[in-house]
PDB file of C-alpha atoms in Angstrom:
ATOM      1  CA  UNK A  15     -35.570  28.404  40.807  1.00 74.00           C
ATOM      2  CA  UNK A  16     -39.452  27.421  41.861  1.00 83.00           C
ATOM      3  CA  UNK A  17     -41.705  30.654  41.960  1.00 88.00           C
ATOM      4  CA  UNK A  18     -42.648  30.998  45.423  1.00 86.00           C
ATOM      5  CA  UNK A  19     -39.021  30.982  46.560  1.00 87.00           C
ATOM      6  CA  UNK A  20     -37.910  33.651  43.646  1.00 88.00           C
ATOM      7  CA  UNK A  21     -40.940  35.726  44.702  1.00 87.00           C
ATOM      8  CA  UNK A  22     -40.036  35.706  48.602  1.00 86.00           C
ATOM      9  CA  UNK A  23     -36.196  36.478  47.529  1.00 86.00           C
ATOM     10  CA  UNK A  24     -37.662  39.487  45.850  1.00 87.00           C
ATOM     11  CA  UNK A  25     -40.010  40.817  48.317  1.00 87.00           C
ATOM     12  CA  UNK A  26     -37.226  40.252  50.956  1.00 83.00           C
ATOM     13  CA  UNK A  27     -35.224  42.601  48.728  1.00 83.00           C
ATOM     14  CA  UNK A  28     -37.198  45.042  47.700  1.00 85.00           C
ATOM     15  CA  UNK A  29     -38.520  45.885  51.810  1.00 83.00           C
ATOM     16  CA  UNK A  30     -35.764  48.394  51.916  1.00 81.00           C
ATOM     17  CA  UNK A  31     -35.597  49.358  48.596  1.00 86.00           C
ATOM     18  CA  UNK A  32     -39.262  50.534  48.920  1.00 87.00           C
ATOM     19  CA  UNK A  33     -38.948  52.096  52.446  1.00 83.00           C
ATOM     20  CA  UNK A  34     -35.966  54.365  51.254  1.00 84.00           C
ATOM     21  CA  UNK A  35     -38.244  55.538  48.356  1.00 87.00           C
ATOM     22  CA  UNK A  36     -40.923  56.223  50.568  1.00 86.00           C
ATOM     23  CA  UNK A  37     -38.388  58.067  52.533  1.00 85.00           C
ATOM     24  CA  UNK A  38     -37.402  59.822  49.714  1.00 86.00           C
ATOM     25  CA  UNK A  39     -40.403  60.680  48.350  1.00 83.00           C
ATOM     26  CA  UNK A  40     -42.162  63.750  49.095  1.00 76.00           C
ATOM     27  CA  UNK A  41     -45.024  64.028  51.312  1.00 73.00           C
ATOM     28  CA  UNK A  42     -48.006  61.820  49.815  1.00 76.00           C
ATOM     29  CA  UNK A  43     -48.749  58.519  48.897  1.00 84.00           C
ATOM     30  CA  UNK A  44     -46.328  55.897  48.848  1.00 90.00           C
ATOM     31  CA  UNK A  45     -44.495  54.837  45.671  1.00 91.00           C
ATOM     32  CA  UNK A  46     -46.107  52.093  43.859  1.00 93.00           C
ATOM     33  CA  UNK A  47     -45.135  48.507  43.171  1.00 94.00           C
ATOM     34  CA  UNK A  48     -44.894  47.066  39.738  1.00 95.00           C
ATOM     35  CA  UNK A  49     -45.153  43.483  39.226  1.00 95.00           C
ATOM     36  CA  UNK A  50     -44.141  42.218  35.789  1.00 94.00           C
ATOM     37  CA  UNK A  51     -44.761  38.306  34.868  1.00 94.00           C
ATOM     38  CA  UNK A  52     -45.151  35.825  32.462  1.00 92.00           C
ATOM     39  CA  UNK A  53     -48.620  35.371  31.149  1.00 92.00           C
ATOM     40  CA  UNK A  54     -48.647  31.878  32.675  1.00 92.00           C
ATOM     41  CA  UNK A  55     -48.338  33.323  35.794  1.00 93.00           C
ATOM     42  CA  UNK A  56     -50.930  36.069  35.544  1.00 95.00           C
ATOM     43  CA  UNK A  57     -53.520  34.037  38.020  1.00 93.00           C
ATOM     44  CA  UNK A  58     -50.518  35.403  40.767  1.00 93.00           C
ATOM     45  CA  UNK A  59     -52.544  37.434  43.631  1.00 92.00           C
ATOM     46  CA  UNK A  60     -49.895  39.758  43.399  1.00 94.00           C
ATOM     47  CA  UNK A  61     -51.613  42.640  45.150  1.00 94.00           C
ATOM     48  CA  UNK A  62     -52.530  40.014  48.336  1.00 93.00           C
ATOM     49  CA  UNK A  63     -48.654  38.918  48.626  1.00 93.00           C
ATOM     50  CA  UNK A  64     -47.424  39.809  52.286  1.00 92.00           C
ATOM     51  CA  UNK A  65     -43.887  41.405  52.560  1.00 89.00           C
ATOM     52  CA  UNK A  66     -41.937  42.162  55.528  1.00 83.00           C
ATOM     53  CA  UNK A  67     -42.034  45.414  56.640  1.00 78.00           C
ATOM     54  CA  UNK A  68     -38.581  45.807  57.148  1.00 73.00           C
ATOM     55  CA  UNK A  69     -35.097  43.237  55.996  1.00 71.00           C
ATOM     56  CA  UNK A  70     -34.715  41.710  59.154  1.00 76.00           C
ATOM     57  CA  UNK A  71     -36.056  37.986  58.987  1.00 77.00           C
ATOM     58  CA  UNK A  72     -38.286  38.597  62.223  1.00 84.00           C
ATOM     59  CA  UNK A  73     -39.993  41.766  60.917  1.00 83.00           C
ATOM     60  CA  UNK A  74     -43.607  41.337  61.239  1.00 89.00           C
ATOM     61  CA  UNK A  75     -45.468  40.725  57.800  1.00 89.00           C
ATOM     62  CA  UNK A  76     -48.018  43.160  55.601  1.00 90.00           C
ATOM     63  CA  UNK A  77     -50.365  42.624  53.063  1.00 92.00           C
ATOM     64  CA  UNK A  78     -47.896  44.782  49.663  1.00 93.00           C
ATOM     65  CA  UNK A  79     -51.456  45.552  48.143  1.00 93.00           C
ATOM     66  CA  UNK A  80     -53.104  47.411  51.298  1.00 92.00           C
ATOM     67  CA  UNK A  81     -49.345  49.642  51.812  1.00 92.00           C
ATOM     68  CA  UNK A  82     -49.266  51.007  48.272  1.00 94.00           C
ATOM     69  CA  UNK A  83     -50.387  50.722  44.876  1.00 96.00           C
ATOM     70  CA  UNK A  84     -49.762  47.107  43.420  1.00 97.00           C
ATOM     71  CA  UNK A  85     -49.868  46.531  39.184  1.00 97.00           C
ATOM     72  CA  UNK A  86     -49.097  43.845  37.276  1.00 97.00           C
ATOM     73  CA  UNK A  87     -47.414  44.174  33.787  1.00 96.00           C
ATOM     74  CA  UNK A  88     -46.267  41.328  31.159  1.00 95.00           C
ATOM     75  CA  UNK A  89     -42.897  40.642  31.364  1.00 92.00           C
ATOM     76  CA  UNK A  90     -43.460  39.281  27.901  1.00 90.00           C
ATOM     77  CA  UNK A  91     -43.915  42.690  26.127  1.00 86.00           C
ATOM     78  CA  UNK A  92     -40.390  43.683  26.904  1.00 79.00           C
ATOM     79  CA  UNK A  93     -39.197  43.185  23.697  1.00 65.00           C
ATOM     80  CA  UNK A  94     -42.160  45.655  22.328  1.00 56.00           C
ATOM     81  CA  UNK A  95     -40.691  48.937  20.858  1.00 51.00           C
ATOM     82  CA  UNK A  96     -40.975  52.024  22.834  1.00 42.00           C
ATOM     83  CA  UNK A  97     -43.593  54.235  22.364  1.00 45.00           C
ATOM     84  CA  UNK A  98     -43.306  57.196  20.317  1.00 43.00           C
ATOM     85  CA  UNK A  99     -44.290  59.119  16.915  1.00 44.00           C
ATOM     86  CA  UNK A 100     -43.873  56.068  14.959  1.00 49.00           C
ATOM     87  CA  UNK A 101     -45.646  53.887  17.190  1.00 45.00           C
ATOM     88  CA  UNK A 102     -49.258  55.211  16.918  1.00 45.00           C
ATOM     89  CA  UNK A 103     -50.448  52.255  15.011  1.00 56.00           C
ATOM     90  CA  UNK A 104     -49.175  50.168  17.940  1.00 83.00           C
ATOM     91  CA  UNK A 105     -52.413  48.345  19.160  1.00 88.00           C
ATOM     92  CA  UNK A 106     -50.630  48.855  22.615  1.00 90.00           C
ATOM     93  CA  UNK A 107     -49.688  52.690  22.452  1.00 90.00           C
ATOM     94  CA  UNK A 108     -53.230  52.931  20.298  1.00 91.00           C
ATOM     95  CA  UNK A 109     -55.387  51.741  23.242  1.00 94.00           C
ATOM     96  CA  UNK A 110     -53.344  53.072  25.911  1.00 95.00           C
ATOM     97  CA  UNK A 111     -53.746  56.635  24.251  1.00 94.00           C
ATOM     98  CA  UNK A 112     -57.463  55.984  23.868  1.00 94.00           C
ATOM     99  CA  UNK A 113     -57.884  55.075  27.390  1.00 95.00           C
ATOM    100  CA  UNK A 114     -56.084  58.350  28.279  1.00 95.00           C
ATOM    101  CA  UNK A 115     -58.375  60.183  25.960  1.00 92.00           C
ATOM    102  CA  UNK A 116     -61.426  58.355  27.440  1.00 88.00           C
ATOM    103  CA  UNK A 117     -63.822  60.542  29.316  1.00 80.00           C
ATOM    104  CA  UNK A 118     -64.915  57.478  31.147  1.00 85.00           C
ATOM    105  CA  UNK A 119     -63.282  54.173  31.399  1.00 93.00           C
ATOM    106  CA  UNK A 120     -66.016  51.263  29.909  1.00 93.00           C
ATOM    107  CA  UNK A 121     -65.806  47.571  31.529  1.00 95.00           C
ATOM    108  CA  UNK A 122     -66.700  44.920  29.013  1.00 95.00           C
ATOM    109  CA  UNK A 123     -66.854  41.450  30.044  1.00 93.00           C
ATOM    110  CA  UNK A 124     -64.536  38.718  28.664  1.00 91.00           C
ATOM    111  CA  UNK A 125     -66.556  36.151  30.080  1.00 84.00           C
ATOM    112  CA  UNK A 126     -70.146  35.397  32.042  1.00 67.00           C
ATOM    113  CA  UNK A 127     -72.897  35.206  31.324  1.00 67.00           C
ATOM    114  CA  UNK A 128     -71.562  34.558  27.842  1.00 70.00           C
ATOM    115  CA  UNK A 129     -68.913  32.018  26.449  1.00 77.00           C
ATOM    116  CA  UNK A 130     -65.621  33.884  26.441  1.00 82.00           C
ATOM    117  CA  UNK A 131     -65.050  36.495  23.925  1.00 89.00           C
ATOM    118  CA  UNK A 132     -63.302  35.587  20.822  1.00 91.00           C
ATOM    119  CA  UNK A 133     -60.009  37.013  19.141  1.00 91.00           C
ATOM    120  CA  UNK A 134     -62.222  39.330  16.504  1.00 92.00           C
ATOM    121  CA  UNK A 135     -64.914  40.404  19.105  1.00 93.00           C
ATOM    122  CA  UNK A 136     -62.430  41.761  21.167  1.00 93.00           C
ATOM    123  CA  UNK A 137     -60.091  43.232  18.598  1.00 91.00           C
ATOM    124  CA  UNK A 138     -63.071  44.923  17.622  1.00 93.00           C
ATOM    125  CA  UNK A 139     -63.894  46.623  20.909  1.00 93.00           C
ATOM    126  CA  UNK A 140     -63.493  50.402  21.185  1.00 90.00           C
ATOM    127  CA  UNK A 141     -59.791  52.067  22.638  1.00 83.00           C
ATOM    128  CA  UNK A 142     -61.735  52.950  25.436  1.00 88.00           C
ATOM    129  CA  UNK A 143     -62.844  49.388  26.655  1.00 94.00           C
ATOM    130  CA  UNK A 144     -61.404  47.735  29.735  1.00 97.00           C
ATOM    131  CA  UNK A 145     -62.033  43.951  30.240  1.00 96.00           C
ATOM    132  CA  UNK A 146     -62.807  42.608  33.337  1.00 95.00           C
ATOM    133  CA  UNK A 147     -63.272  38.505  34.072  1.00 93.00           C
ATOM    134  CA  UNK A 148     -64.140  36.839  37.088  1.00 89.00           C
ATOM    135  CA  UNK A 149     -63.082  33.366  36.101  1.00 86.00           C
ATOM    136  CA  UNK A 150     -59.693  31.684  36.862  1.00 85.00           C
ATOM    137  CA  UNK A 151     -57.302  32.905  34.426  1.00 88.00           C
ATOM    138  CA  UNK A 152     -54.487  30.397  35.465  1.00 86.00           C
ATOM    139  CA  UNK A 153     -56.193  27.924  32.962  1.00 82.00           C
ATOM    140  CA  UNK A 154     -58.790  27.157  31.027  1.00 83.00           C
ATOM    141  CA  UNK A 155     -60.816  29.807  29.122  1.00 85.00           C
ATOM    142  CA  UNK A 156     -60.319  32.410  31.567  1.00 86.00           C
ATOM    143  CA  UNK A 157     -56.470  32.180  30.954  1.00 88.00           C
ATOM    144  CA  UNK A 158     -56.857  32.213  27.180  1.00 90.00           C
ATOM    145  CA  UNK A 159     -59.316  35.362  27.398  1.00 91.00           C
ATOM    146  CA  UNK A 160     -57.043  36.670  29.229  1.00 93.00           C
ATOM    147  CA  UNK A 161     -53.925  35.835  27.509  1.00 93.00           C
ATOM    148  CA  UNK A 162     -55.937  36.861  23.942  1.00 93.00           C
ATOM    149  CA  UNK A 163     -56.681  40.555  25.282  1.00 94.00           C
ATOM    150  CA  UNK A 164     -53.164  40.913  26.142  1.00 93.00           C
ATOM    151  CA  UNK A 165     -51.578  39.874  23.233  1.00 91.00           C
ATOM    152  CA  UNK A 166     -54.089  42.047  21.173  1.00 92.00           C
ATOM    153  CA  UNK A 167     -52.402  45.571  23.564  1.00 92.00           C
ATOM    154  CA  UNK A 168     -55.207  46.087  25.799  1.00 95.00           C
ATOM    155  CA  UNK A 169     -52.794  47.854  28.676  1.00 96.00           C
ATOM    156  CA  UNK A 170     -55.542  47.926  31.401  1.00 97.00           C
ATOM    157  CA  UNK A 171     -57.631  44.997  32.622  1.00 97.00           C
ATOM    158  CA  UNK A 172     -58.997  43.611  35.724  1.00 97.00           C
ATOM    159  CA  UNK A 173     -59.827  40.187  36.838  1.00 95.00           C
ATOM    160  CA  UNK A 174     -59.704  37.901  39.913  1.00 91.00           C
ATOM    161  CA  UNK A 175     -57.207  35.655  40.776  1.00 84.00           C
ATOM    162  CA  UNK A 176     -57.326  33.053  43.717  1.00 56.00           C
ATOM    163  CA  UNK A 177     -55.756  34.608  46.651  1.00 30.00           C
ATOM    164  CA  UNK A 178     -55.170  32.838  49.918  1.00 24.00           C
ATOM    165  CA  UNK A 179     -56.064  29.431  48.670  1.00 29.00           C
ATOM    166  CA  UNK A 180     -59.654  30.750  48.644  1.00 38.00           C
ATOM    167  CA  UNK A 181     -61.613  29.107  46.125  1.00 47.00           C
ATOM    168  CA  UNK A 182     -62.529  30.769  43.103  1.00 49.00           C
ATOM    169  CA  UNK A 183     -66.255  32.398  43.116  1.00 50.00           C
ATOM    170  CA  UNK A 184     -68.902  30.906  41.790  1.00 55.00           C
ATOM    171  CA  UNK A 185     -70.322  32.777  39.350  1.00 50.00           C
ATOM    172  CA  UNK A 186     -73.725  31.708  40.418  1.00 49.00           C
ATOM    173  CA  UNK A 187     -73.554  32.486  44.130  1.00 53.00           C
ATOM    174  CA  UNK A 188     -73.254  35.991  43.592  1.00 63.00           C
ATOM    175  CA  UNK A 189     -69.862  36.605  44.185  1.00 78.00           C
ATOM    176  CA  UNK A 190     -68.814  37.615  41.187  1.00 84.00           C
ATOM    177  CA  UNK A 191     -71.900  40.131  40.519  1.00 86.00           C
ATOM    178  CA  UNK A 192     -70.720  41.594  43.432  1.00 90.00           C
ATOM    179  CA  UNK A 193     -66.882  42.206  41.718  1.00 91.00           C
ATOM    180  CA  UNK A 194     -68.852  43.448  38.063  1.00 91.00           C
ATOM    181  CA  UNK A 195     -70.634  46.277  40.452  1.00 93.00           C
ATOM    182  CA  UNK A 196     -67.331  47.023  42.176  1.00 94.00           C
ATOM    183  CA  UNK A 197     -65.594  47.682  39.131  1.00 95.00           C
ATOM    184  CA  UNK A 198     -67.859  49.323  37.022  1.00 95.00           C
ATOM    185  CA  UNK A 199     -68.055  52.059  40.019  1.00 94.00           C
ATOM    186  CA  UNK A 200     -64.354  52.163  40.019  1.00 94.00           C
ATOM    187  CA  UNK A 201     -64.312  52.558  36.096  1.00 94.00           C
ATOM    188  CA  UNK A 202     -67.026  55.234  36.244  1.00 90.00           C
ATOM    189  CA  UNK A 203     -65.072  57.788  38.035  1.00 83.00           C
ATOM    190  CA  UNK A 204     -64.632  61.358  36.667  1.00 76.00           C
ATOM    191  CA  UNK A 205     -62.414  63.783  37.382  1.00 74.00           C
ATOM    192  CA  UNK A 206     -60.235  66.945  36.151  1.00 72.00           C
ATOM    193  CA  UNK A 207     -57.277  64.258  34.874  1.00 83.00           C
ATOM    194  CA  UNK A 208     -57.549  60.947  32.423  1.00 89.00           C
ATOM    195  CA  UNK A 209     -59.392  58.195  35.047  1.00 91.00           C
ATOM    196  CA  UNK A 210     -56.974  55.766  33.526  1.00 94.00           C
ATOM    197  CA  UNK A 211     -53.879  57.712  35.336  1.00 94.00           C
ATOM    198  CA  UNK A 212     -55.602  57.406  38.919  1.00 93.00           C
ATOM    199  CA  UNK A 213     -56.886  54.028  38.310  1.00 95.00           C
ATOM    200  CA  UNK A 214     -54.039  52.216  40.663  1.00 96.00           C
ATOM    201  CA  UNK A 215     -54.052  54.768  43.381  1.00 94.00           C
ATOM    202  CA  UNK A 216     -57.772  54.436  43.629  1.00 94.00           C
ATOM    203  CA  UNK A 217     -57.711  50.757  43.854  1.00 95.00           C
ATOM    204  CA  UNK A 218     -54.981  50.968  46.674  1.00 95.00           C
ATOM    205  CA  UNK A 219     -57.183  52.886  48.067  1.00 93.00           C
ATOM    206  CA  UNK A 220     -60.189  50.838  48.119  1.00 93.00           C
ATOM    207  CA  UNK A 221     -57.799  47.890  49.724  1.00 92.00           C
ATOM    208  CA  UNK A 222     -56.290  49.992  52.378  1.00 90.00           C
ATOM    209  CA  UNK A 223     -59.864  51.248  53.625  1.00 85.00           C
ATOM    210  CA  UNK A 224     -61.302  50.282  56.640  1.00 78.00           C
ATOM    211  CA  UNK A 225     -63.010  47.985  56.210  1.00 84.00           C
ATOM    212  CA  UNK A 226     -61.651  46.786  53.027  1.00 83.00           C
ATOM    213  CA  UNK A 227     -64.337  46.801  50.280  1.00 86.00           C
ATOM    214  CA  UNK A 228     -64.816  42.616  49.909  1.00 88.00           C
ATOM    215  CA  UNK A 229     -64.685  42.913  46.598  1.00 91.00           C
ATOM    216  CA  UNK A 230     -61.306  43.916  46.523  1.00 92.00           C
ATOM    217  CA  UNK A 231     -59.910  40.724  47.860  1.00 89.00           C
ATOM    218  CA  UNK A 232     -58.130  38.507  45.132  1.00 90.00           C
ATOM    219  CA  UNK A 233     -58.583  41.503  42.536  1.00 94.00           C
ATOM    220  CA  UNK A 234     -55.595  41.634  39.824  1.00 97.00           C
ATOM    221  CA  UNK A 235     -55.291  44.928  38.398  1.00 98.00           C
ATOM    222  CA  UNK A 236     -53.457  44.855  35.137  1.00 98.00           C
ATOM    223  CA  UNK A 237     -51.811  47.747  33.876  1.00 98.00           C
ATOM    224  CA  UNK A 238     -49.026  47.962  31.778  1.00 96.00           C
ATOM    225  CA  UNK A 239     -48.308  51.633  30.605  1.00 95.00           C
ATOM    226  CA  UNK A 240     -46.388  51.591  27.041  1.00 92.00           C
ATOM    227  CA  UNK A 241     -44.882  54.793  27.917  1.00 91.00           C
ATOM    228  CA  UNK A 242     -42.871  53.670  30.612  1.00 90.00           C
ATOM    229  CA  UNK A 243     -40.676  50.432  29.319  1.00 86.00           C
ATOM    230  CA  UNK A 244     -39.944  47.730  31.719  1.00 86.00           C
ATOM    231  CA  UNK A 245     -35.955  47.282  32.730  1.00 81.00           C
ATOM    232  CA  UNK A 246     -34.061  45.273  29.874  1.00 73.00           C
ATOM    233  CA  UNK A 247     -32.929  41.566  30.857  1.00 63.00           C
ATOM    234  CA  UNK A 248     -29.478  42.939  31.990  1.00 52.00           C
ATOM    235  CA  UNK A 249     -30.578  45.778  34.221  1.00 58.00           C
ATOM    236  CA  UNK A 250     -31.394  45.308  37.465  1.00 57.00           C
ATOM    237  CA  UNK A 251     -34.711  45.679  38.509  1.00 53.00           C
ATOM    238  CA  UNK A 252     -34.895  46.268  42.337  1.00 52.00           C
ATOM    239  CA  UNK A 253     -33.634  49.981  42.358  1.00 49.00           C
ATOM    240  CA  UNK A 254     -34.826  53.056  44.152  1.00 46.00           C
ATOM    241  CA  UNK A 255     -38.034  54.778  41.316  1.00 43.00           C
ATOM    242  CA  UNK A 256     -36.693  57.227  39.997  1.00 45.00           C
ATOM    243  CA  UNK A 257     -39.033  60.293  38.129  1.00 44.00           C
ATOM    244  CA  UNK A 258     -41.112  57.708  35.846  1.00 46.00           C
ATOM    245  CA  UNK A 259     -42.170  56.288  39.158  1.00 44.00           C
ATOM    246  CA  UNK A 260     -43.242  59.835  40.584  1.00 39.00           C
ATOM    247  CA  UNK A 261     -45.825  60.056  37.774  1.00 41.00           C
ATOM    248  CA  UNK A 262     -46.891  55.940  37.118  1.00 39.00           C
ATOM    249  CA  UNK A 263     -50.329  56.849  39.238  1.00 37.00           C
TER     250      UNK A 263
END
């Protein structure tokens, strides 16, 4: 089945499942909205996708990202083992628990100025490093930076992807300046709890503002929590969160 019509059978699906969790949920922000794809498909917008607001064919449409917290995770680490004692020297559960640990999360650039980083640069980054890219990652170098950090168990990362059919920024008109600043005072944020737990609530937040910060628009956040294991091939997927969902942000 082509993408786009498997991704508008499961937004037409999950329209009530994710109104009777609001409904269900208690009084607070709504639940959030995991997206979990191949890494060939991680240029998706996902957060920019527009889902009917109810699962009648003439509902009106809304932008998923500005109603709740949208994250995308790679389907392809399914098959990793589940976090636990014996997993600490997992790169994935290793990184995730120094980002948790972090007292501030640190952006460090895959890409621009400088030729993308390379496999041993990046392996080499502190636990508390998140990359960020501007570039395309559907191709090219910005899909294999991309693609590298991912298979070396960096769990958080954020980059742009081309939503709308808008063009990707030019790195030398500004634009994507503009998206480094955004995110580095996103990733400075303190508070009384890990910043990494808040990140995807605060992001929603930034998108559902009025007016939207611009450099929101076409962001991807990444963030694929090794704690909480995606469904297995033979589960089904669209169902009511239960608990893990109550605490994902």
């Amino acid at each position: 089945m082509p993408f786009a019509r498997a991704r508008e059978q499961a937004l037409l699906a999950l329209a009530g499942v994710l109104a009777g969790a609001d409904a269900a949920r208690p009084a607070g922000d709504p639940v959030p909205l995991e997206v979990a794809l191949p890494g060939s498909l991680f240029g998706a917008a996902v957060a920019e996708w527009e889902m009917r607001e109810d699962h009648r064919p003439s509902s009106p449409r809304s932008v998923v990202g500005a109603d709740r917290p949208v994250v995308l995770r790679d389907i392809e680490r399914r098959l990793a083992p589940v976090v636990g004692d014996e997993g600490a020297a997992d790169p994935w559960a290793r990184r995730w628990q120094g980002l948790l640990s972090a007292p501030r999360l640190t952006p460090v650039r895959l890409a621009e100025p400088h030729a993308p980083l390379g496999r041993q640069q990046l392996s080499a980054l502190p636990d508390g490093t998140v990359p960020v890219l501007c570039r395309d990652v559907s191709a090219g170098t910005g899909g294999d930076a991309v693609q590298r950090a991912a298979g070396l168990g960096f769990p958080v990362a954020l980059w742009r992807a081309d939503g709308h059919g808008e063009p990707h920024p030019d790195p030398a008109a500004g634009h994507c300046e503009e998206f480094h600043d955004g995110v580095a005072g996103l990733l400075s944020a303190v508070g009384p709890d890990p910043a990494v737990l808040s990140l995807p609530r605060r992001v929603w937040r930034l998108r559902a503002g009025e007016p939207r910060a611009a450099w929101t628009r076409g962001l991807v956040l990444f963030y694929d929590d090794p704690r909480h294991p995606l469904p297995r091939a033979a589960e089904k997927p669209l169902q009511q969160p239960g608990r893990r969902d109550r605490n994902a942000s």
